[in-house]
Rosetta silent file (secondary structure, phi, psi, omega in degrees, C-alpha in Angstrom):
SEQUENCE: MMMLALLPAVFAQPAVPATPEIPATPEIPATPEVPVTPEVPATPVVPRLPTLGAFDQHVRVEAPLNDLFAMAQDVETLAPIRDNAFVMAEGLFVSQPVGGDLFAMGKHITIDTPISGDVYAMGAVVEVTVHGSIGGDLNVGAGEVRLYGPVSGNVNAGAGQMALGSAVGGDVRLETERLELGERGSVAGSFTYTSPEPTPGLEAIVGGAVEHTVQLPDAVDATESPAAEPSFVWSMAWWAGMTGWGYLTKLLVGSLLLLLGGRAAAGVGRELADRPGASLGLGFVAACVLPVASTLALVTIVPFPLGILGWTAFFVLLY
SCORE:     score description
SCORE:     0.000 S_00000001
   1 L     0.000  -59.241 -171.326  -24.860 -137.775   45.460 S_00000001
   2 H   -52.363  -22.377 -174.516  -22.493 -139.349   47.749 S_00000001
   3 H   -78.596  -30.216  178.034  -20.152 -136.467   47.736 S_00000001
   4 H   -55.784  -44.886 -167.602  -23.029 -134.261   48.529 S_00000001
   5 H   -65.485  -34.589 -174.666  -23.956 -136.333   51.190 S_00000001
   6 H   -77.479  -38.214  175.085  -20.594 -136.278   52.815 S_00000001
   7 H   -34.813  -50.977  179.330  -20.333 -132.234   52.980 S_00000001
   8 H   -69.527  -16.863 -179.348  -21.908 -131.770   56.109 S_00000001
   9 H   -81.059  -23.165 -159.068  -19.858 -134.331   57.941 S_00000001
  10 H   -80.561  -64.765 -170.659  -16.711 -132.424   56.142 S_00000001
  11 L   -82.366   17.763 -169.479  -17.647 -128.854   57.179 S_00000001
  12 L   -82.938  140.541 -179.183  -19.372 -129.873   60.509 S_00000001
  13 L   -82.341  153.654 -175.716  -17.616 -127.722   63.502 S_00000001
  14 L   -79.547  159.782  176.150  -16.015 -129.613   66.236 S_00000001
  15 L   -81.701  139.047  177.086  -17.708 -129.626   69.428 S_00000001
  16 L   -82.872  132.007  176.049  -16.550 -127.075   72.130 S_00000001
  17 L   -50.615  140.034 -172.772  -15.261 -128.494   75.260 S_00000001
  18 L   -73.117  146.014 -174.352  -17.314 -127.784   78.111 S_00000001
  19 L   -68.266  138.982 -170.786  -15.855 -124.703   80.378 S_00000001
  20 L   -98.988  150.641 -174.094  -14.892 -126.302   83.582 S_00000001
  21 L   -47.907  105.148  168.601  -16.156 -125.160   86.687 S_00000001
  22 L   -30.341   97.731 -170.116  -14.844 -122.262   88.621 S_00000001
  23 L   -59.567  160.589 -171.679  -13.931 -123.269   92.114 S_00000001
  24 L   -85.188  141.920 -177.310  -15.629 -121.498   94.654 S_00000001
  25 L   -52.033  131.715 -145.912  -13.619 -118.707   96.507 S_00000001
  26 L   -97.201  155.681 -178.178  -12.702 -119.880   99.855 S_00000001
  27 L   -76.899  126.778  176.673  -14.387 -117.875  102.815 S_00000001
  28 L   -88.315  131.571 -165.892  -11.960 -115.256  104.254 S_00000001
  29 L   -76.954  137.866 -171.438  -11.984 -115.737  108.131 S_00000001
  30 L   -52.678  138.064  178.004  -13.563 -112.697  110.088 S_00000001
  31 L   -86.749  116.533 -161.937  -11.119 -110.227  111.562 S_00000001
  32 L   -57.397  145.931 -178.097  -10.697 -110.863  115.027 S_00000001
  33 L   -51.259  117.897  158.752  -12.109 -108.200  117.513 S_00000001
  34 L  -100.285  144.153 -171.077   -9.411 -106.172  119.052 S_00000001
  35 L   -46.882  163.315  175.743   -9.852 -105.709  122.695 S_00000001
  36 L   -93.430  130.927  178.980  -10.762 -102.674  123.970 S_00000001
  37 L   -78.896  133.410  174.435   -7.554 -101.016  126.091 S_00000001
  38 L   -62.401  139.270  166.168   -8.617 -100.588  129.503 S_00000001
  39 L   -60.404  112.063 -168.865   -8.817  -97.174  130.899 S_00000001
  40 L   -81.275  156.189 -166.262   -5.865  -96.588  133.068 S_00000001
  41 L   -77.099  144.789 -175.482   -6.715  -95.272  136.420 S_00000001
  42 L   -74.449  143.070  171.386   -6.191  -91.408  137.062 S_00000001
  43 L   -63.489   88.422  171.202   -3.179  -91.206  139.212 S_00000001
  44 L   -26.173  117.437  177.286   -4.465  -90.184  142.994 S_00000001
  45 L   -74.284  111.816  171.222   -3.878  -87.088  143.902 S_00000001
  46 L   -50.931  102.808 -166.858   -1.667  -86.898  146.988 S_00000001
  47 L   -85.035  125.086 -170.388   -2.967  -84.177  149.418 S_00000001
  48 L   -69.652  135.484  169.413   -0.039  -81.893  150.349 S_00000001
  49 L  -110.645 -174.723 -176.420   -0.074  -81.833  154.086 S_00000001
  50 L   -80.088  177.554  151.568    1.372  -79.204  156.262 S_00000001
  51 E  -123.428  126.907 -177.277    4.246  -78.275  157.880 S_00000001
  52 E   -96.683  122.003 -177.876    4.328  -77.382  161.406 S_00000001
  53 E  -116.200  112.568 -170.580    6.565  -74.758  163.137 S_00000001
  54 E  -126.189  144.963  175.871    5.391  -74.433  166.900 S_00000001
  55 E  -132.014   90.771 -179.212    7.293  -72.570  169.598 S_00000001
  56 L  -137.355 -167.562  169.970    5.019  -73.345  173.008 S_00000001
  57 L  -101.521  -31.168  166.165    5.365  -74.596  176.271 S_00000001
  58 E  -121.747  141.641 -179.623    3.241  -77.671  175.326 S_00000001
  59 E  -131.762  110.506 -172.921    3.025  -78.951  171.865 S_00000001
  60 E  -120.989  108.454  158.112    0.502  -82.045  170.623 S_00000001
  61 E   -69.249  103.739  176.916    0.166  -83.169  167.011 S_00000001
  62 L   -95.400   -4.276  170.788   -3.218  -84.011  166.279 S_00000001
  63 L  -142.500  144.393  176.503   -3.373  -84.130  162.442 S_00000001
  64 L   -27.927  136.478  171.317   -1.028  -85.459  159.967 S_00000001
  65 E  -134.356  153.823  168.791    1.942  -83.365  159.132 S_00000001
  66 L   -65.259  -58.978 -153.808    4.639  -83.364  155.981 S_00000001
  67 E  -141.618  161.267  169.910    7.450  -82.043  158.362 S_00000001
  68 E  -151.736  141.257 -165.548    7.466  -80.917  161.952 S_00000001
  69 E  -129.985  112.905 -168.180    9.831  -78.047  163.794 S_00000001
  70 E  -132.802  140.151 -153.544    9.039  -78.011  167.343 S_00000001
  71 E  -157.948  127.402 -157.108   10.678  -76.058  170.125 S_00000001
  72 E   176.723  164.921  178.010    8.733  -76.794  173.508 S_00000001
  73 E   -91.171  -46.739 -173.076    8.848  -78.095  177.286 S_00000001
  74 E  -136.543  136.406  165.921    6.575  -81.265  176.116 S_00000001
  75 E  -133.979  143.683 -167.658    5.976  -82.232  172.788 S_00000001
  76 E  -138.655  119.138  177.739    3.618  -85.200  171.959 S_00000001
  77 E  -101.192  132.539  164.406    2.750  -86.688  168.528 S_00000001
  78 L  -119.956    3.022  162.601   -0.477  -88.352  168.162 S_00000001
  79 L  -118.201  177.504  178.587   -0.784  -88.048  164.330 S_00000001
  80 L   -79.570  152.231 -176.826    1.709  -89.529  161.517 S_00000001
  81 E  -114.555  144.428 -159.519    4.446  -86.995  160.454 S_00000001
  82 L  -105.825  -28.844  174.706    5.193  -88.104  156.577 S_00000001
  83 L  -100.373 -147.146 -177.302    8.845  -86.530  156.404 S_00000001
  84 L   -82.311  167.219  176.425   11.163  -85.555  158.869 S_00000001
  85 E  -140.540  135.378 -166.024   10.549  -84.430  162.371 S_00000001
  86 E  -123.363  118.000 -177.505   13.127  -81.428  164.270 S_00000001
  87 E  -130.911  134.233  144.687   12.373  -81.532  168.194 S_00000001
  88 E  -116.662  111.928 -177.022   13.795  -79.746  170.795 S_00000001
  89 E  -148.979  165.188  162.602   12.069  -80.296  174.162 S_00000001
  90 E   -53.328  -77.551  178.265   12.192  -81.431  177.855 S_00000001
  91 E  -119.898  125.117 -178.480   10.038  -84.279  177.070 S_00000001
  92 E  -106.281  124.196  160.924    9.288  -85.992  173.828 S_00000001
  93 E  -136.611  123.135 -169.788    6.984  -88.822  173.044 S_00000001
  94 E   -91.199   98.117 -166.073    6.766  -90.265  169.749 S_00000001
  95 L  -113.070    2.584 -157.277    3.537  -92.578  169.485 S_00000001
  96 L  -139.611  147.639 -168.844    2.932  -92.104  165.728 S_00000001
  97 L   -79.557  150.706 -177.636    5.067  -93.036  162.695 S_00000001
  98 E  -112.062  121.314  168.489    7.654  -90.761  161.140 S_00000001
  99 L   -76.530   -3.476  178.483    8.319  -91.444  157.427 S_00000001
 100 L  -131.311 -138.674  156.642   11.617  -89.741  157.369 S_00000001
 101 L   -53.462  152.456  169.975   14.282  -88.912  159.930 S_00000001
 102 E  -134.674  121.438  166.015   13.837  -87.838  163.722 S_00000001
 103 E  -132.114  138.468 -169.169   16.217  -85.491  165.380 S_00000001
 104 E  -132.176  146.919 -171.638   15.676  -85.000  168.695 S_00000001
 105 E  -160.489  132.568 -178.822   17.211  -83.283  171.605 S_00000001
 106 L   172.868 -160.866 -166.297   15.658  -83.092  175.387 S_00000001
 107 L  -107.442  -56.533 -160.766   15.698  -84.532  178.856 S_00000001
 108 E  -141.413  122.019 -160.259   13.538  -87.785  178.244 S_00000001
 109 E  -129.282  124.602 -168.396   13.004  -88.714  174.513 S_00000001
 110 E  -139.510  126.995 -178.631   10.828  -91.981  174.207 S_00000001
 111 E  -109.995  132.997 -160.501   10.053  -93.599  170.713 S_00000001
 112 L  -123.789  -12.656 -159.944    6.829  -95.673  170.879 S_00000001
 113 L  -153.124  147.933 -173.191    6.269  -96.151  166.987 S_00000001
 114 L   -49.464  159.591  179.748    8.139  -97.112  163.798 S_00000001
 115 E  -124.390  100.359 -173.344   10.916  -94.542  162.522 S_00000001
 116 L   -79.149  -20.742 -179.423   11.161  -95.114  158.918 S_00000001
 117 L   -91.140 -143.628  155.641   14.582  -93.100  158.585 S_00000001
 118 L   -90.268  178.768 -164.343   17.364  -92.593  160.708 S_00000001
 119 E  -123.036   96.520 -168.476   17.450  -91.570  164.373 S_00000001
 120 E  -119.300  119.921  173.695   19.842  -88.569  165.808 S_00000001
 121 E  -143.030  153.654  169.096   18.696  -88.151  169.440 S_00000001
 122 E  -149.596  123.432  173.881   20.679  -86.604  172.578 S_00000001
 123 L  -163.988 -152.761  163.379   19.299  -86.372  175.783 S_00000001
 124 L   -74.585  -29.766  174.477   19.034  -87.567  179.366 S_00000001
 125 E  -150.958  135.660  164.301   17.323  -90.825  179.104 S_00000001
 126 E  -131.434  120.979 -163.750   16.471  -92.128  175.352 S_00000001
 127 E  -138.894  124.551 -172.601   14.254  -94.810  174.951 S_00000001
 128 E  -115.905  135.530 -160.354   12.861  -97.155  172.422 S_00000001
 129 L   -97.920 -172.084 -173.893   10.023  -99.137  173.437 S_00000001
 130 L   -80.734  -10.258 -176.854    8.949 -102.597  172.278 S_00000001
 131 L   -95.424   -7.795 -167.586    6.375 -100.979  170.276 S_00000001
 132 L  -102.321  162.758  173.493    8.853  -98.944  168.526 S_00000001
 133 L  -166.591  173.321 -176.601   11.602  -99.576  165.862 S_00000001
 134 E  -125.155  131.671 -155.911   14.013  -98.003  163.435 S_00000001
 135 L   -94.240  -37.435  177.178   14.273  -98.231  159.988 S_00000001
 136 L  -116.658 -128.161 -163.372   17.888  -96.705  159.641 S_00000001
 137 L  -109.308  164.434 -155.057   20.694  -96.077  161.839 S_00000001
 138 E  -148.284  109.268 -177.192   20.414  -94.985  165.544 S_00000001
 139 E  -121.447  117.592  178.664   22.994  -92.108  166.629 S_00000001
 140 E  -148.891  134.840  159.694   22.314  -91.296  170.251 S_00000001
 141 E  -115.866  130.645 -176.113   24.209  -89.814  173.219 S_00000001
 142 E  -142.135  163.435  156.017   22.394  -90.141  176.452 S_00000001
 143 E   -61.272  -35.379  175.259   22.922  -90.643  180.277 S_00000001
 144 E  -149.817  132.263 -158.858   20.820  -93.532  179.579 S_00000001
 145 E  -127.603  139.531  168.526   19.928  -95.607  176.362 S_00000001
 146 E  -117.854   78.484 -177.114   17.035  -98.210  176.317 S_00000001
 147 E   -83.608   98.797  169.669   16.935 -100.161  173.329 S_00000001
 148 L  -107.100   -6.567 -178.966   13.730 -102.651  173.458 S_00000001
 149 L  -104.158  140.829 -171.093   12.993 -101.858  169.739 S_00000001
 150 L   -70.523  153.444  156.139   14.628 -103.584  166.601 S_00000001
 151 E  -113.040  146.055 -173.441   17.145 -101.389  164.548 S_00000001
 152 L   -82.004  -44.934 -170.222   17.532 -102.125  160.993 S_00000001
 153 L  -105.763 -150.370  176.687   21.030 -100.489  160.441 S_00000001
 154 L   -69.622  161.371  165.364   23.876  -99.442  162.812 S_00000001
 155 E  -129.328  130.832  171.720   23.862  -98.071  166.326 S_00000001
 156 E  -122.528  119.369 -156.247   26.327  -95.555  167.298 S_00000001
 157 E  -145.382  139.125  154.335   26.010  -94.636  171.171 S_00000001
 158 E  -128.167  135.391 -165.689   27.527  -92.983  173.773 S_00000001
 159 E  -176.554  147.812 -167.672   25.752  -93.200  177.198 S_00000001
 160 E   -68.654  -35.261  159.172   26.461  -93.616  181.031 S_00000001
 161 E  -145.868  164.353 -175.946   24.525  -96.975  180.761 S_00000001
 162 E  -139.986  125.450  163.573   22.828  -98.812  178.025 S_00000001
 163 E   -80.914  132.076  154.505   19.995 -101.723  177.828 S_00000001
 164 E  -122.117  115.579 -179.408   20.224 -103.756  174.892 S_00000001
 165 L  -136.508   44.015  162.201   16.983 -106.042  174.367 S_00000001
 166 L  -142.900  177.276  170.357   16.440 -105.931  170.667 S_00000001
 167 E   -68.736  123.697  171.239   17.650 -107.018  167.381 S_00000001
 168 E  -132.727  119.483  174.144   19.989 -104.878  165.574 S_00000001
 169 L   -57.337  -22.340 -177.824   20.919 -105.290  161.682 S_00000001
 170 L  -121.370 -126.281 -162.307   24.097 -103.717  161.422 S_00000001
 171 L  -106.753  177.715 -178.677   27.170 -103.021  163.519 S_00000001
 172 E  -135.499  116.957  169.938   27.299 -101.600  166.820 S_00000001
 173 E  -122.694  105.564  175.732   29.720  -98.972  168.139 S_00000001
 174 E  -115.850  152.076 -176.717   29.480  -97.858  171.900 S_00000001
 175 E  -132.687  119.148 -176.470   31.004  -96.025  174.535 S_00000001
 176 E  -170.821  155.031  179.314   29.278  -96.680  177.976 S_00000001
 177 E   -83.899  -24.454 -177.993   30.131  -97.239  181.679 S_00000001
 178 E  -152.697  132.266 -176.281   27.666 -100.165  181.717 S_00000001
 179 E  -124.347  133.934  177.703   26.070 -102.465  179.395 S_00000001
 180 E  -134.018  145.405 -163.079   23.229 -104.908  180.119 S_00000001
 181 E  -108.294  144.877  174.948   21.955 -107.480  177.512 S_00000001
 182 L  -113.417  165.649  177.624   18.252 -108.440  177.637 S_00000001
 183 L   -53.621  -18.523 -176.808   16.837 -111.803  176.271 S_00000001
 184 L  -106.321    9.018  169.465   15.906 -110.530  172.896 S_00000001
 185 L   -45.939  125.734  158.125   19.419 -108.804  172.529 S_00000001
 186 E  -164.054  164.377 -174.254   21.112 -109.503  169.277 S_00000001
 187 E  -129.875  126.105 -173.503   23.746 -107.963  166.861 S_00000001
 188 L   -82.116  -52.612 -176.941   23.796 -109.224  163.113 S_00000001
 189 L   -92.307 -129.626  171.127   27.162 -107.516  162.540 S_00000001
 190 L   -76.481  170.583 -176.832   30.090 -106.346  164.716 S_00000001
 191 E  -149.033  118.446  173.488   30.147 -104.839  168.183 S_00000001
 192 E  -133.845  110.928 -177.336   33.064 -102.651  169.137 S_00000001
 193 L  -155.071  160.781 -143.574   32.853 -100.744  172.274 S_00000001
 194 E  -124.279  123.536 -167.745   34.404  -99.142  175.030 S_00000001
 195 E  -135.845  154.019  161.182   33.868 -100.163  178.961 S_00000001
 196 L   -68.618  -24.291  176.523   35.891 -100.274  182.223 S_00000001
 197 L  -138.172  160.254  172.376   35.209 -104.190  181.958 S_00000001
 198 L   -72.797  143.270 -172.284   33.930 -106.621  179.209 S_00000001
 199 L   -78.944  115.390  176.568   30.405 -107.394  179.047 S_00000001
 200 L   -58.751  135.523  164.942   29.862 -111.574  179.901 S_00000001
 201 L    98.755  -29.762 -172.250   27.716 -113.230  177.318 S_00000001
 202 H   -63.940  -35.880  166.548   28.212 -110.873  174.804 S_00000001
 203 H   -52.630  -16.651 -177.232   29.889 -112.913  171.776 S_00000001
 204 H   -83.609   -0.974 -172.553   26.865 -115.246  172.201 S_00000001
 205 L  -132.306   20.183 -177.158   24.462 -112.929  170.441 S_00000001
 206 E  -110.537  128.710 -165.589   26.958 -110.973  168.112 S_00000001
 207 L   -89.365  -33.816  177.752   26.946 -112.638  164.582 S_00000001
 208 L   -80.836 -149.307  171.817   30.458 -110.570  163.927 S_00000001
 209 L  -100.486  164.960 -171.056   33.442 -109.841  165.660 S_00000001
 210 E  -127.068  121.377  167.687   33.438 -108.140  168.993 S_00000001
 211 E  -125.082  124.470  169.521   36.079 -105.799  170.149 S_00000001
 212 L  -106.638  121.157  173.608   36.602 -104.236  173.465 S_00000001
 213 L  -105.114  138.529 -176.122   38.534 -101.558  174.608 S_00000001
 214 E   -72.166  145.032  177.374   39.159 -100.727  178.358 S_00000001
 215 L   -94.201  125.299 -177.195   38.016  -97.406  179.516 S_00000001
 216 L   -67.533  148.206 -179.573   40.416  -95.412  181.546 S_00000001
 217 L   -71.978  158.244 -173.328   39.334  -94.136  184.776 S_00000001
 218 L   -74.234   -6.363 -178.511   38.741  -90.487  185.087 S_00000001
 219 L   -83.964   -8.647 -169.169   41.618  -89.943  187.555 S_00000001
 220 L   -71.789  131.250  176.649   44.189  -90.703  184.691 S_00000001
 221 L   -62.163  123.972  161.901   45.670  -87.226  183.381 S_00000001
 222 H   -42.367  -48.732  178.707   44.683  -86.754  179.892 S_00000001
 223 H   -57.004   -9.377  177.367   48.083  -85.228  179.434 S_00000001
 224 H   -75.816   -5.723 -173.490   49.702  -88.544  179.612 S_00000001
 225 L  -136.896   58.806 -164.542   48.205  -89.314  176.212 S_00000001
 226 L   -72.369  -22.198 -169.361   48.358  -86.184  174.274 S_00000001
 227 L   -93.931  -20.792  176.023   47.880  -87.874  171.060 S_00000001
 228 L   -43.039  108.098 -171.605   44.700  -89.558  172.079 S_00000001
 229 L   -46.084  148.091 -159.892   41.573  -89.079  169.817 S_00000001
 230 L   -75.292  127.522 -175.379   38.731  -87.193  171.343 S_00000001
 231 L   -64.843  164.228 -155.300   36.238  -89.820  172.987 S_00000001
 232 H   -72.647  -34.583  164.850   33.235  -90.939  171.157 S_00000001
 233 H   -44.367  -51.171 -159.373   30.930  -89.430  174.176 S_00000001
 234 H   -80.154  -45.837 -176.413   32.888  -85.910  173.878 S_00000001
 235 H   -63.453  -44.313  173.277   32.224  -86.427  169.716 S_00000001
 236 H   -62.782  -20.609  173.240   28.565  -86.826  170.173 S_00000001
 237 H   -74.652  -64.848 -171.424   28.110  -83.879  172.448 S_00000001
 238 H   -41.046  -51.315 -170.771   29.819  -81.960  169.810 S_00000001
 239 H   -70.278   -8.946  168.355   27.946  -83.154  167.131 S_00000001
 240 H   -40.002  -82.296  165.333   24.879  -82.446  169.285 S_00000001
 241 H   -43.326  -26.879 -177.840   25.632  -79.099  169.617 S_00000001
 242 H   -87.432  -28.030  175.495   26.481  -78.455  166.226 S_00000001
 243 H   -81.150  -41.646  177.559   23.179  -80.090  164.938 S_00000001
 244 H   -68.120  -27.745  153.398   21.072  -78.239  167.519 S_00000001
 245 H   -42.672  -55.042 -168.531   22.650  -75.098  166.261 S_00000001
 246 H   -57.970  -61.310  174.385   21.935  -75.882  163.028 S_00000001
 247 H   -46.222  -38.562 -176.350   18.215  -76.418  163.791 S_00000001
 248 H   -49.315  -48.989  168.402   18.156  -73.394  165.970 S_00000001
 249 H   -57.299  -54.225  173.191   19.138  -71.238  162.852 S_00000001
 250 H   -41.909  -45.786  175.618   16.697  -72.866  160.730 S_00000001
 251 H   -73.398  -36.418 -178.740   13.909  -72.137  162.966 S_00000001
 252 H   -55.458  -68.570 -176.908   15.056  -68.446  163.403 S_00000001
 253 H   -60.868  -34.618  160.303   15.072  -67.962  159.797 S_00000001
 254 H   -50.506  -57.532  178.550   11.930  -69.824  158.976 S_00000001
 255 H   -61.927  -41.341  150.964   10.236  -67.836  161.670 S_00000001
 256 H   -35.529  -73.865 -175.684   11.817  -64.213  160.174 S_00000001
 257 H   -44.774  -40.156 -171.247   10.172  -65.390  156.991 S_00000001
 258 H   -86.633   -7.304  179.669    6.915  -66.127  158.243 S_00000001
 259 H   -69.074  -53.150 -169.131    7.043  -62.572  160.348 S_00000001
 260 L   -72.753    9.996 -170.085    7.883  -60.911  157.061 S_00000001
 261 H    62.699  178.242  167.627    5.024  -62.550  155.133 S_00000001
 262 H   -68.863  -51.637  168.254    4.932  -63.876  151.711 S_00000001
 263 H   -75.152   -1.253  177.015    5.317  -60.859  149.899 S_00000001
 264 H   -80.536  -39.245 -177.258    8.365  -59.362  151.733 S_00000001
 265 H   -55.488  -50.450 -165.609    9.638  -63.148  151.682 S_00000001
 266 H   -71.330  -39.201 -175.310    8.910  -63.283  147.655 S_00000001
 267 H   -64.086  -56.515 -170.036   10.633  -59.273  147.254 S_00000001
 268 H   -44.537  -59.674 -166.994   13.789  -60.776  149.014 S_00000001
 269 H   -60.850  -64.507 -177.801   13.939  -63.717  146.494 S_00000001
 270 H   -43.737  -60.808  173.875   13.258  -60.976  143.466 S_00000001
 271 H   -42.444  -64.971 -164.911   15.923  -58.674  144.679 S_00000001
 272 H   -44.058  -49.846  178.069   18.263  -61.425  144.692 S_00000001
 273 H   -70.383  -26.063 -163.893   17.354  -62.357  141.059 S_00000001
 274 H  -103.690  -23.624 -167.020   17.425  -58.992  139.601 S_00000001
 275 L  -138.693   51.717  177.802   20.358  -57.609  141.222 S_00000001
 276 H   -28.191  -63.758 -178.913   22.702  -60.419  142.138 S_00000001
 277 H   -52.234  -61.533  162.926   25.718  -58.584  142.257 S_00000001
 278 H   -39.547  -20.140  165.697   24.627  -55.980  144.526 S_00000001
 279 H   -97.115  -35.835 -157.694   22.998  -58.514  147.169 S_00000001
 280 H   -79.022  -33.527 -174.327   26.048  -60.599  147.295 S_00000001
 281 H   -57.441  -64.676  175.306   28.095  -57.341  147.602 S_00000001
 282 H   -50.183  -47.295  174.650   25.864  -55.926  150.233 S_00000001
 283 H   -63.925  -39.496  160.999   25.811  -59.231  151.945 S_00000001
 284 H   -65.543  -14.083  174.203   29.577  -59.479  152.109 S_00000001
 285 H   -75.685  -70.836 -161.250   29.920  -56.078  153.688 S_00000001
 286 H   -52.132  -26.950  162.323   27.449  -56.726  156.372 S_00000001
 287 H   -46.930  -46.163 -164.721   29.575  -60.279  157.076 S_00000001
 288 H   -93.809  -29.611 -176.439   32.564  -58.382  157.521 S_00000001
 289 H   -89.564  -40.100 -176.012   31.380  -55.022  159.375 S_00000001
 290 H   -55.297  -44.854  171.340   28.568  -56.721  161.695 S_00000001
 291 H   -59.750  -49.986 -175.113   31.169  -58.842  163.754 S_00000001
 292 H   -66.619  -35.344  169.609   33.560  -56.097  164.256 S_00000001
 293 H   -68.918  -19.832  163.453   30.737  -53.776  165.275 S_00000001
 294 H   -70.737  -35.735  168.252   29.239  -56.158  167.544 S_00000001
 295 H   -47.039  -77.652 -157.695   32.954  -56.385  169.053 S_00000001
 296 H   -70.949   -9.018  178.137   33.005  -52.919  169.616 S_00000001
 297 H   -89.024   -5.946 -166.780   29.447  -52.765  171.103 S_00000001
 298 H  -106.120   -8.618 -169.613   30.252  -55.612  173.752 S_00000001
 299 L  -110.429   12.266  160.659   33.212  -53.808  175.338 S_00000001
 300 L   -97.539  156.340 -172.051   31.172  -50.716  175.699 S_00000001
 301 L   -86.662  -30.489 -174.137   28.431  -50.605  178.448 S_00000001
 302 L   -75.035  -28.551  170.349   25.264  -49.107  176.716 S_00000001
 303 L   -83.944    3.762 -171.583   25.159  -50.813  173.277 S_00000001
 304 H   -50.427  -24.578 -166.237   25.946  -54.232  175.002 S_00000001
 305 H   -94.859  -17.749  176.686   22.825  -56.248  174.391 S_00000001
 306 H   -70.881  -32.974 -179.118   23.056  -55.017  170.629 S_00000001
 307 H   -55.175  -71.551  149.175   26.560  -56.465  170.599 S_00000001
 308 H   -17.344  -70.080 -167.659   24.884  -59.871  171.581 S_00000001
 309 H   -62.531  -36.459  168.047   22.363  -59.581  169.099 S_00000001
 310 H   -69.788  -14.809  178.278   24.950  -58.993  166.330 S_00000001
 311 H   -96.092   -1.012 -179.760   27.098  -61.568  167.270 S_00000001
 312 H   -96.097  -45.726  159.128   23.796  -64.008  167.177 S_00000001
 313 H   -24.750  -61.654 -174.590   22.993  -62.523  163.958 S_00000001
 314 H   -69.984  -16.811 -177.356   26.288  -63.200  162.457 S_00000001
 315 H   -83.094  -33.064 -179.595   26.291  -66.749  163.566 S_00000001
 316 H   -85.014  -37.042  171.810   23.007  -67.401  161.710 S_00000001
 317 H   -36.372  -62.231 -178.899   24.234  -65.701  158.563 S_00000001
 318 H   -42.737  -39.329 -167.824   27.352  -67.621  158.918 S_00000001
 319 L   -79.811    0.000    0.000   25.473  -71.067  159.058 S_00000001
């Protein structure tokens, strides 16, 4: 009986251990929001400004231009010019900014506004007022130069007399009969000049070296120094003449294209692209025959004007 009583204890199943609790899954942090890419503002469309070619007695620029080509008795700019200005006039008054270079030939040239680039001027009187400034170099040949506005670059000048009353950021190279120094005159670089006598007080306003060359009087025979280099004034005059001729030829060619019209001008370009050999050959023959025919016309009486026109056309084509 005792054995039977022990059977349940022997065959009893062991207690199953409790299942451990599964730890809770950690919360995954929310994905941060990607910031919205800001819209790139559209590039503003820069309006295309016109280019003006004017041939008249009086020219007034009253609307903004990209480039200006003008030949007149009087030219006045009352609106800004984005790029370059090419002017041949008896009187020129620049009162609005020029974004590029200024090329001017005339009797009286006045710059009363900032010029971002270089200035090339030839005239009886060239003046940069206190309201004017030059961002590049000033290259000038004139009977009288009045510089009262600052020049960021160099100054290359040939003048009968020159007044320096502003700051020059570069070097100065000058040939003059007389040099006057103003209260605000200063030169950051060197100063090389030719004049009859040295200018007192110049060293005090020049940051670099000062070099003076005595100007020979007009009575000295040029044959005494055959190896002497041409004077700076003569070099400026030669440069002005060649530059003026270059502008004139550009104006003549541009006027001819305008007179021909768009279709005719485009036809010239297509002909050159389609038949380059024939076009170049014809141009070469014309360049050879035109001066000969023009010379023959000059030695006769009736076609004399044709000879002048022929030589003019030849020099335009040659340029």
